[in-house]
């Protein structure tokens, strides 16, 4: 293979034009760089921009918000007093006292709150007969009245041997006496279906156990602090009889009406005798510790345990029946206490805790039903109740 030599006469002509670049001269170490010219403070301040701390901006914004809400007054009474009871609509920023709203708001709502004008609640139309029967899962509404099942008088009295010892007779539960007119019973069920639909609640005739809440195994009467009274065999038969009647469409003589002060409430549509079974308190079963910050106003105690983490409550915010609309009395008003005509009693039924609503005296037609919310614990605020 041939090689090329720079000294050879046949060298390339471009080789003679190549030159070596000289390196820059180094500065002696004794020399120092020239001094930089510093700007004066006046020049710096002239070009500077004022910087505001974020915290100062937030404080100013909060002060502006407070100043803007200082003049807010109640749209109902026109007064701006009682800031702790003044609710502001999250949409229109109008103020309303909790006592001035209809129905009255007992506690400050959790989360966003809208006034009546800004809410999307629409009036519920009257339900047809077919929809009412489907709502309560009643297959067919018949006119038959089975005297052996609907009245206690047809029962044959048991003959018992009389003893010389006089014992106090135990009062027994009485079965409900439905209205004889089928159309009237249909109207009564229609008022309940309308109220439940307006609040977005589904009907249920028993306790509901939802995954993520308290399981059914947690509802055992043996966990009750101090024990729980057991429902007798005769009263259990009465309870099962009333439940069978409701499944046939033979509901108790009750109607749900709307009151501008109390909201939805229950009235007797016929005479009800003392100790008559009215309804069972139904809804979702959950632990009390999960509902401590819940704004539901109808939570009912189901199980009081020695361990607070095992205490159970009934929450009728998604599932419920007519017991959800029976209002409570004002424990701090002697006149309001006289309105009480029924009570909630917790029984042990087949090893599980259940809550039954029972009449405590004779109730006449047109009378509203009331019971004591603080029958077991005196923790529920009833100061605002009528």
XYZ file of C-alpha atoms in Angstrom:
386
model
C 0.000 0.000 0.000
C 1.408 3.412 -0.954
C 2.097 6.108 1.695
C 2.326 9.851 1.409
C 5.344 11.830 2.690
C 5.261 15.555 3.310
C 8.922 15.949 2.177
C 8.286 14.321 -1.139
C 8.018 16.519 -4.223
C 4.569 15.192 -4.882
C 3.170 16.676 -1.606
C -0.158 18.382 -1.655
C -0.076 22.142 -2.355
C -2.412 22.930 0.569
C 0.144 21.722 3.084
C 2.271 24.832 2.648
C -0.653 27.150 3.597
C -1.255 25.596 7.033
C -0.279 27.726 10.053
C -0.130 26.957 13.764
C -2.300 29.090 16.047
C -0.486 30.794 18.874
C -1.787 30.443 22.486
C -2.907 33.667 24.250
C -0.385 35.235 26.553
C -0.898 34.462 30.186
C -1.504 37.245 32.685
C 1.030 37.442 35.473
C -0.288 36.280 38.801
C 0.601 39.592 40.422
C -1.973 41.491 38.306
C -5.599 41.707 39.677
C -8.855 42.050 37.638
C -10.181 45.560 37.128
C -12.648 46.660 39.836
C -16.385 46.436 39.037
C -18.468 49.564 39.110
C -21.108 49.323 41.905
C -24.534 50.923 41.459
C -25.761 53.399 43.977
C -28.711 52.720 46.281
C -30.806 55.345 44.500
C -30.395 53.527 41.195
C -31.326 50.195 42.784
C -34.468 51.609 44.459
C -35.531 53.279 41.241
C -35.626 49.950 39.379
C -36.898 47.786 42.281
C -40.491 46.448 42.441
C -42.434 46.244 45.674
C -42.992 42.628 46.790
C -46.046 41.804 48.976
C -45.866 38.795 51.255
C -48.583 36.196 50.561
C -49.633 36.120 54.179
C -50.350 39.835 54.112
C -52.497 39.373 51.011
C -54.462 36.557 52.659
C -55.056 38.648 55.762
C -56.282 41.528 53.629
C -58.617 39.180 51.713
C -60.005 37.738 54.932
C -60.560 41.223 56.307
C -62.394 42.218 53.123
C -64.611 39.107 53.374
C -65.411 39.828 57.016
C -66.233 43.439 56.203
C -68.520 42.329 53.368
C -70.477 39.968 55.682
C -70.795 42.424 58.563
C -73.931 43.910 57.040
C -75.633 40.560 56.316
C -79.073 40.301 57.931
C -81.682 37.574 58.076
C -83.973 37.590 55.053
C -86.920 36.582 57.251
C -86.731 38.812 60.338
C -84.352 41.489 59.035
C -82.045 41.245 62.075
C -78.301 40.693 61.878
C -77.903 39.559 65.485
C -76.930 36.046 66.481
C -73.997 35.390 64.163
C -73.625 31.852 65.494
C -77.188 31.027 64.317
C -77.048 32.856 60.968
C -76.722 30.533 57.958
C -75.360 31.877 54.662
C -76.437 30.373 51.375
C -73.420 29.130 49.410
C -74.997 30.310 46.143
C -76.657 33.674 46.778
C -74.857 34.649 50.046
C -78.156 35.549 51.719
C -78.474 35.044 55.476
C -81.138 33.132 57.393
C -81.507 32.481 61.114
C -81.914 28.797 61.913
C -85.030 29.632 63.955
C -86.530 31.657 61.106
C -86.315 28.839 58.558
C -89.326 26.622 57.967
C -88.898 23.930 59.057
C -86.551 25.094 61.817
C -82.930 23.942 61.484
C -81.756 22.456 64.789
C -78.028 22.163 64.068
C -75.591 23.888 61.724
C -75.496 21.805 58.518
C -72.253 20.050 57.627
C -70.903 20.979 54.206
C -72.512 23.336 51.669
C -75.994 24.669 52.381
C -78.498 26.206 49.967
C -81.600 28.223 50.759
C -85.046 27.288 49.485
C -84.814 29.590 46.453
C -81.433 28.185 45.345
C -82.083 24.509 46.045
C -83.111 22.158 43.272
C -85.853 20.452 45.251
C -88.960 20.097 43.159
C -92.461 19.390 44.476
C -93.290 15.710 44.333
C -96.347 14.838 42.335
C -99.123 12.737 43.753
C -98.408 9.058 43.237
C -100.873 6.791 41.492
C -102.311 3.658 43.059
C -100.028 1.421 41.018
C -96.916 3.351 42.043
C -97.924 3.303 45.718
C -98.382 -0.471 45.685
C -95.043 -0.883 43.932
C -93.356 1.537 46.372
C -94.326 -0.570 49.398
C -93.892 -3.895 47.532
C -97.560 -4.810 47.974
C -98.654 -7.356 45.398
C -102.400 -6.789 45.666
C -104.599 -4.605 47.853
C -107.687 -6.611 48.783
C -110.835 -5.813 50.687
C -110.749 -8.945 52.756
C -110.427 -8.595 56.482
C -109.290 -11.664 58.236
C -110.784 -11.318 61.677
C -108.579 -14.033 63.065
C -105.477 -12.006 62.094
C -106.604 -8.383 62.290
C -108.296 -8.406 65.679
C -107.222 -9.738 69.004
C -110.745 -10.285 70.262
C -111.179 -13.497 68.244
C -108.358 -15.186 70.083
C -109.553 -17.824 72.467
C -108.549 -16.953 76.000
C -106.349 -19.482 77.672
C -107.723 -20.982 80.814
C -105.291 -20.710 83.652
C -105.510 -21.944 87.153
C -106.264 -19.147 89.591
C -103.950 -18.774 92.538
C -104.479 -17.071 95.839
C -101.519 -14.757 95.179
C -102.507 -11.545 93.422
C -99.912 -10.614 90.791
C -99.620 -7.421 88.808
C -100.830 -8.021 85.282
C -98.273 -7.283 82.617
C -99.522 -4.959 79.929
C -99.414 -6.472 76.445
C -98.875 -4.880 73.091
C -101.991 -4.406 70.985
C -101.998 -4.911 67.215
C -102.723 -1.957 64.991
C -106.267 -1.491 63.695
C -106.153 -0.346 60.046
C -108.827 1.725 58.375
C -111.649 -0.348 56.929
C -111.861 1.617 53.679
C -109.223 0.364 51.185
C -109.184 3.723 49.421
C -108.447 5.455 52.703
C -105.548 3.086 53.385
C -104.230 3.833 49.905
C -104.349 7.572 50.635
C -102.475 7.042 53.892
C -99.720 5.090 52.164
C -99.587 7.739 49.446
C -98.714 10.467 51.959
C -95.838 8.366 53.289
C -94.566 7.551 49.802
C -94.665 11.232 48.837
C -92.683 12.304 51.922
C -90.040 9.598 51.447
C -89.673 10.433 47.775
C -89.297 14.149 48.528
C -86.343 13.418 50.836
C -84.793 10.798 48.565
C -85.365 7.958 51.063
C -86.218 4.402 50.033
C -88.821 2.449 51.960
C -87.712 -0.458 54.131
C -89.624 -2.385 56.786
C -86.601 -3.654 58.757
C -82.996 -2.968 59.672
C -80.558 -2.625 56.786
C -76.921 -3.781 56.974
C -74.655 -2.163 54.379
C -71.070 -3.255 53.625
C -68.660 -0.785 55.182
C -70.965 -0.103 58.139
C -71.780 -2.246 61.156
C -72.314 -5.936 60.279
C -75.303 -7.882 61.510
C -73.061 -9.877 63.851
C -72.436 -6.659 65.827
C -76.149 -6.307 66.644
C -76.423 -8.670 69.591
C -78.453 -7.808 72.663
C -75.902 -9.487 74.937
C -73.570 -6.532 74.278
C -76.076 -4.112 75.859
C -74.769 -2.329 78.928
C -76.872 -3.516 81.867
C -78.882 -5.942 79.745
C -81.943 -5.459 77.543
C -85.542 -6.498 78.112
C -86.669 -9.457 76.041
C -89.865 -9.222 74.031
C -92.338 -11.805 75.303
C -93.716 -14.548 73.108
C -97.203 -13.018 72.981
C -95.847 -9.601 72.050
C -93.651 -11.209 69.402
C -96.755 -12.770 67.861
C -98.400 -9.346 67.853
C -95.345 -7.835 66.146
C -95.260 -10.523 63.460
C -99.010 -10.111 62.938
C -98.648 -6.363 62.390
C -95.767 -6.867 59.963
C -97.838 -9.352 57.947
C -100.711 -6.854 57.838
C -98.420 -4.111 56.513
C -97.161 -6.421 53.769
C -100.794 -6.891 52.681
C -101.348 -3.149 52.563
C -103.170 -2.932 55.910
C -101.126 -0.056 57.288
C -101.696 1.782 60.587
C -104.166 4.706 60.461
C -101.492 7.379 60.070
C -100.841 10.144 57.530
C -97.716 12.204 56.886
C -98.370 15.943 56.576
C -96.074 18.919 56.057
C -96.047 21.666 58.662
C -94.252 24.982 57.919
C -92.737 24.984 61.418
C -92.071 21.299 62.108
C -91.543 20.006 58.585
C -92.896 16.535 57.849
C -94.871 15.134 60.783
C -97.310 12.279 61.456
C -100.985 12.572 62.361
C -103.420 9.914 63.481
C -106.063 9.248 60.838
C -108.129 7.215 63.271
C -108.334 6.392 66.974
C -105.338 4.517 68.420
C -105.545 2.771 71.767
C -102.958 2.800 74.490
C -100.060 0.318 74.030
C -100.830 -0.131 70.341
C -97.864 -1.074 68.185
C -97.267 1.794 65.758
C -94.106 0.969 63.808
C -90.578 -0.344 64.054
C -87.722 2.133 63.718
C -85.863 1.130 60.552
C -82.838 2.304 58.570
C -79.137 1.621 58.099
C -77.260 0.189 61.108
C -73.896 1.818 61.774
C -71.436 2.452 64.594
C -71.980 5.635 66.577
C -68.337 6.688 66.154
C -68.880 6.799 62.381
C -71.865 9.153 62.792
C -70.568 11.622 65.356
C -70.311 14.365 62.716
C -73.405 13.315 60.791
C -76.047 16.019 60.281
C -78.931 13.539 60.143
C -81.585 14.682 62.638
C -83.274 11.287 63.108
C -80.504 8.989 64.361
C -81.844 6.443 66.874
C -79.843 4.506 69.463
C -79.960 0.755 68.842
C -77.304 -0.699 71.168
C -75.538 0.894 74.157
C -72.340 -1.069 74.765
C -69.770 -0.878 77.532
C -67.255 -0.297 74.762
C -68.219 3.005 73.024
C -66.717 1.755 69.773
C -69.389 -0.993 69.638
C -72.409 1.257 70.243
C -74.858 1.039 67.324
C -77.351 3.535 65.905
C -80.098 3.467 63.263
C -79.668 6.049 60.493
C -82.818 6.601 58.371
C -81.187 9.033 55.936
C -81.255 6.628 52.957
C -83.719 3.918 54.049
C -86.649 4.308 56.429
C -90.382 4.155 57.088
C -93.033 6.270 58.808
C -91.181 6.260 62.132
C -88.626 8.621 60.582
C -91.253 11.419 60.445
C -92.552 11.184 64.031
C -91.247 14.303 65.771
C -89.754 14.697 69.223
C -90.788 16.883 72.130
C -88.957 19.777 73.755
C -87.558 18.340 77.001
C -87.064 21.820 78.412
C -90.678 22.926 78.031
C -93.337 21.546 80.445
C -96.110 22.282 77.956
C -94.301 20.397 75.185
C -93.814 17.368 77.430
C -97.585 16.967 77.668
C -97.770 16.371 73.916
C -95.911 13.070 74.193
C -98.245 10.214 73.268
C -95.831 7.446 72.204
C -92.394 6.148 73.123
C -89.470 4.196 71.679
C -88.725 0.922 73.439
C -85.660 -1.209 72.738
C -86.269 -4.943 72.899
C -84.203 -8.063 72.477
C -85.899 -10.083 69.717
C -84.294 -13.428 68.887
C -80.983 -12.205 70.263
C -80.936 -8.962 68.247
C -81.711 -5.383 69.285
C -84.824 -3.792 67.817
C -86.577 -0.466 68.434
C -90.394 -0.344 68.544
C -92.691 2.680 68.672
C -95.643 2.123 71.010
C -98.522 4.395 72.020
C -98.386 5.519 75.662
C -102.024 6.668 75.840
C -105.157 6.813 73.741
C -104.631 8.918 70.627
C -107.595 10.559 68.945
C -108.016 11.205 65.228
C -106.180 14.315 64.018
C -103.696 14.276 66.900
C -100.026 14.428 65.999
C -97.574 11.839 67.293
C -94.669 12.853 69.531
C -92.102 10.950 71.551
C -89.026 11.742 73.637
C -85.772 11.771 71.639
C -83.791 11.564 74.880
C -85.454 8.458 76.243
C -82.092 6.839 77.022
C -79.426 9.556 76.689
C -79.926 13.226 77.420
C -77.531 14.418 74.734
C -79.793 15.392 71.840
C -80.417 19.180 71.635
C -84.164 19.779 71.844
C -84.116 23.473 72.805
C -85.415 24.546 69.392
C -88.269 22.024 69.300
C -91.795 23.390 69.496
